[in-house]
Amino acid sequence: MNKPDKEEQILNLLKAAREDYISGEALSKKFGVTRASIWKNIHALMKQGYDIERRPNSGYKLLSSPDKVLPAEIREGLETEYIGRELYCFNEAGSTNEIAMKLAEGAVSEGTVVIAEKQTAGKGRLGRKWLSPAGAGLWFSIILKPKISPQHSAKLTFVAGLAVLDAIRTVSGLQAGLKWPNDLLVNGKKVCGILTEIKSGPDIINYQVLGIGINVNISEEEFPEALRATATSLAQEAKKEVARLRLLKEILKNIETGYEVFKKAGFKPFLIRWKEHSVTLNRKVKVAGLRESWEGLALDIDEDCALIVRLDSGEKKRVLSGDVS
Ligand code: BT5
């Protein structure tokens, strides 16, 4: 599942051959294994959804690839150095964030991505549930190892939000807006949520997991009644299917570029852009914190990603985490 193995190499050869057949014999010679061993790999690929024709005396030909978040499909044309190079792909997972947090304890490289077709226990902040149906969204987590202190981790959520915003525009043509602190909205409804989790010592982060959930091709009926007023998908808004794998690769590329800029140039350029695309600022808001809530005008977002609200009394409140409505 990680670095390209024999199975993925066979697949890549079939892709490169296009209309031509590759014989079992040629493949067995190339890899120094029996033809039966090659057939095992072909069979495994077919089980994943690759349509492979077998013709006596000619060999194998790839007819079509599945639209699934599979390692070979993600790596094909991926323009990154390290993000998404190590991949853990699941047909079904509890929560990709949970898996990524566990993996990060071991010897995984920075940029490792965990992705699932479907999550059965997708989570939002504060233990909330994140709807993650099969095949129609992108549910994935990226492991980063930034050399920053824990109070700076929210900045990377902002960097990721902008990366997703740009990718959505490139791939679907839709203009999303950023809702403080971790949502992307299209036409006022949520299409993406980001859940950042860290393991940290007092001064420096051990690792940070960026969990990103995007409703790509979910139809209105697929959303439970309770979410229909607040949630939407890119396909619903664009009125056409959106290429899920292309969007994923664009996001991974943008996050890598953004992360590199963040490390060299700091957070300022991101904060400026984030504010430009914010749908929270200059609006009357209700902010629910953990224990208290406030109403007022969303004035600004500061260097630490805190939302500054001017209450009706004139007093300014600095809110580090909460929900805005
Ligand atoms: C978030 O939390 O928005 C963060 C969501 C992060 C999900 C990703 S998927 C990959 C990775 N693995 C995980 O397990 N999680 C991450 P929050 O701001 O707390 O919003 C949660 C609220 O959004 C819920 O209480 C619902 O009201 C609403 N919601 C749930 N599923 C949704 C969906 N698919 N689209 C829009 N809204 C949704």
PDB file of C-alpha atoms and ligand atoms in Angstrom, residues 94-98 119 121-126 128-133 138-141 182-183 190-195 210-215 218 223 227 230-232 323, ligand 1:
ATOM      1  CA  GLY A  94     -13.335   4.349  10.939  1.00  0.00           C
ATOM      2  CA  SER A  95     -11.645   7.744  10.836  1.00  0.00           C
ATOM      3  CA  THR A  96      -8.612   8.542   8.680  1.00  0.00           C
ATOM      4  CA  ASN A  97      -7.491  10.986  11.380  1.00  0.00           C
ATOM      5  CA  GLU A  98      -7.462   8.237  13.988  1.00  0.00           C
ATOM      6  CA  GLN A 119     -15.600   6.519   6.857  1.00  0.00           C
ATOM      7  CA  ALA A 121     -16.666   7.027  12.295  1.00  0.00           C
ATOM      8  CA  GLY A 122     -15.632  10.237  10.539  1.00  0.00           C
ATOM      9  CA  LYS A 123     -15.269  12.941  13.154  1.00  0.00           C
ATOM     10  CA  GLY A 124     -15.463  16.677  13.419  1.00  0.00           C
ATOM     11  CA  ARG A 125     -14.330  18.871  16.295  1.00  0.00           C
ATOM     12  CA  LEU A 126     -15.393  18.155  19.874  1.00  0.00           C
ATOM     13  CA  ARG A 128     -18.978  15.616  16.481  1.00  0.00           C
ATOM     14  CA  LYS A 129     -19.815  13.258  13.630  1.00  0.00           C
ATOM     15  CA  TRP A 130     -18.679  13.812  10.071  1.00  0.00           C
ATOM     16  CA  LEU A 131     -20.821  12.243   7.355  1.00  0.00           C
ATOM     17  CA  SER A 132     -18.539  10.386   4.926  1.00  0.00           C
ATOM     18  CA  PRO A 133     -20.471   8.212   2.442  1.00  0.00           C
ATOM     19  CA  LEU A 138     -12.690  12.991  -0.272  1.00  0.00           C
ATOM     20  CA  TRP A 139     -11.961  11.895   3.285  1.00  0.00           C
ATOM     21  CA  PHE A 140      -8.272  12.013   4.016  1.00  0.00           C
ATOM     22  CA  SER A 141      -5.573  12.964   6.489  1.00  0.00           C
ATOM     23  CA  ASN A 182     -12.104  25.527   9.706  1.00  0.00           C
ATOM     24  CA  ASP A 183     -14.877  25.396   7.098  1.00  0.00           C
ATOM     25  CA  LYS A 190     -20.536  23.797   3.954  1.00  0.00           C
ATOM     26  CA  VAL A 191     -18.604  21.721   1.424  1.00  0.00           C
ATOM     27  CA  CYS A 192     -15.470  21.075   3.453  1.00  0.00           C
ATOM     28  CA  GLY A 193     -14.399  20.781   7.066  1.00  0.00           C
ATOM     29  CA  ILE A 194     -10.860  20.506   8.373  1.00  0.00           C
ATOM     30  CA  LEU A 195      -9.947  18.800  11.609  1.00  0.00           C
ATOM     31  CA  LEU A 210      -4.584  17.628   8.885  1.00  0.00           C
ATOM     32  CA  GLY A 211      -7.900  15.850   8.361  1.00  0.00           C
ATOM     33  CA  ILE A 212      -9.825  17.097   5.369  1.00  0.00           C
ATOM     34  CA  GLY A 213     -13.351  16.150   4.405  1.00  0.00           C
ATOM     35  CA  ILE A 214     -14.858  17.388   1.140  1.00  0.00           C
ATOM     36  CA  ASN A 215     -18.328  16.695  -0.206  1.00  0.00           C
ATOM     37  CA  ILE A 218     -22.852  13.828  -2.951  1.00  0.00           C
ATOM     38  CA  PHE A 223     -27.499  14.166   2.982  1.00  0.00           C
ATOM     39  CA  LEU A 227     -27.830  18.607   7.227  1.00  0.00           C
ATOM     40  CA  THR A 230     -26.328  23.767   5.955  1.00  0.00           C
ATOM     41  CA  ALA A 231     -24.379  21.301   3.811  1.00  0.00           C
ATOM     42  CA  THR A 232     -23.839  20.934   0.100  1.00  0.00           C
ATOM     43  CA  ASP A 323     -18.418  27.913  16.289  1.00  0.00           C
TER      44      ASP A 323
HETATM   45  C1  BT5 B   1     -15.339  19.721  10.878  1.00  0.00           C
HETATM   46  O1  BT5 B   1     -15.770  19.667  12.168  1.00  0.00           O
HETATM   47  O2  BT5 B   1     -15.855  20.381  10.028  1.00  0.00           O
HETATM   48  C2  BT5 B   1     -14.147  18.853  10.583  1.00  0.00           C
HETATM   49  C3  BT5 B   1     -14.459  17.728   9.643  1.00  0.00           C
HETATM   50  C4  BT5 B   1     -13.242  16.937   9.292  1.00  0.00           C
HETATM   51  C5  BT5 B   1     -13.570  15.686   8.543  1.00  0.00           C
HETATM   52  C6  BT5 B   1     -12.333  14.988   8.063  1.00  0.00           C
HETATM   53  S1  BT5 B   1     -12.699  13.693   6.968  1.00  0.00           S
HETATM   54  C7  BT5 B   1     -11.088  13.108   7.050  1.00  0.00           C
HETATM   55  C8  BT5 B   1     -10.651  13.245   8.496  1.00  0.00           C
HETATM   56  N1  BT5 B   1     -11.005  12.076   9.279  1.00  0.00           N
HETATM   57  C9  BT5 B   1     -11.908  12.365  10.221  1.00  0.00           C
HETATM   58  O3  BT5 B   1     -12.407  11.544  11.020  1.00  0.00           O
HETATM   59  N2  BT5 B   1     -12.214  13.682  10.157  1.00  0.00           N
HETATM   60  C10 BT5 B   1     -11.448  14.368   9.149  1.00  0.00           C
HETATM   61  P1  BT5 B   1     -16.882  20.631  12.809  1.00  0.00           P
HETATM   62  O4  BT5 B   1     -16.548  22.053  12.505  1.00  0.00           O
HETATM   63  O5  BT5 B   1     -16.976  20.203  14.215  1.00  0.00           O
HETATM   64  O6  BT5 B   1     -18.200  20.292  12.025  1.00  0.00           O
HETATM   65  C11 BT5 B   1     -18.943  19.132  12.300  1.00  0.00           C
HETATM   66  C12 BT5 B   1     -20.401  19.414  11.960  1.00  0.00           C
HETATM   67  O7  BT5 B   1     -20.567  19.553  10.551  1.00  0.00           O
HETATM   68  C13 BT5 B   1     -21.330  18.289  12.350  1.00  0.00           C
HETATM   69  O8  BT5 B   1     -21.780  18.418  13.677  1.00  0.00           O
HETATM   70  C14 BT5 B   1     -22.486  18.440  11.350  1.00  0.00           C
HETATM   71  O9  BT5 B   1     -23.381  19.429  11.774  1.00  0.00           O
HETATM   72  C15 BT5 B   1     -21.785  18.978  10.119  1.00  0.00           C
HETATM   73  N3  BT5 B   1     -21.451  17.897   9.149  1.00  0.00           N
HETATM   74  C16 BT5 B   1     -21.231  16.586   9.353  1.00  0.00           C
HETATM   75  N4  BT5 B   1     -20.902  15.961   8.234  1.00  0.00           N
HETATM   76  C17 BT5 B   1     -20.922  16.902   7.249  1.00  0.00           C
HETATM   77  C18 BT5 B   1     -20.659  16.886   5.872  1.00  0.00           C
HETATM   78  N5  BT5 B   1     -20.269  15.791   5.203  1.00  0.00           N
HETATM   79  N6  BT5 B   1     -20.790  18.067   5.185  1.00  0.00           N
HETATM   80  C19 BT5 B   1     -21.149  19.201   5.808  1.00  0.00           C
HETATM   81  N7  BT5 B   1     -21.412  19.282   7.112  1.00  0.00           N
HETATM   82  C20 BT5 B   1     -21.292  18.149   7.846  1.00  0.00           C
END
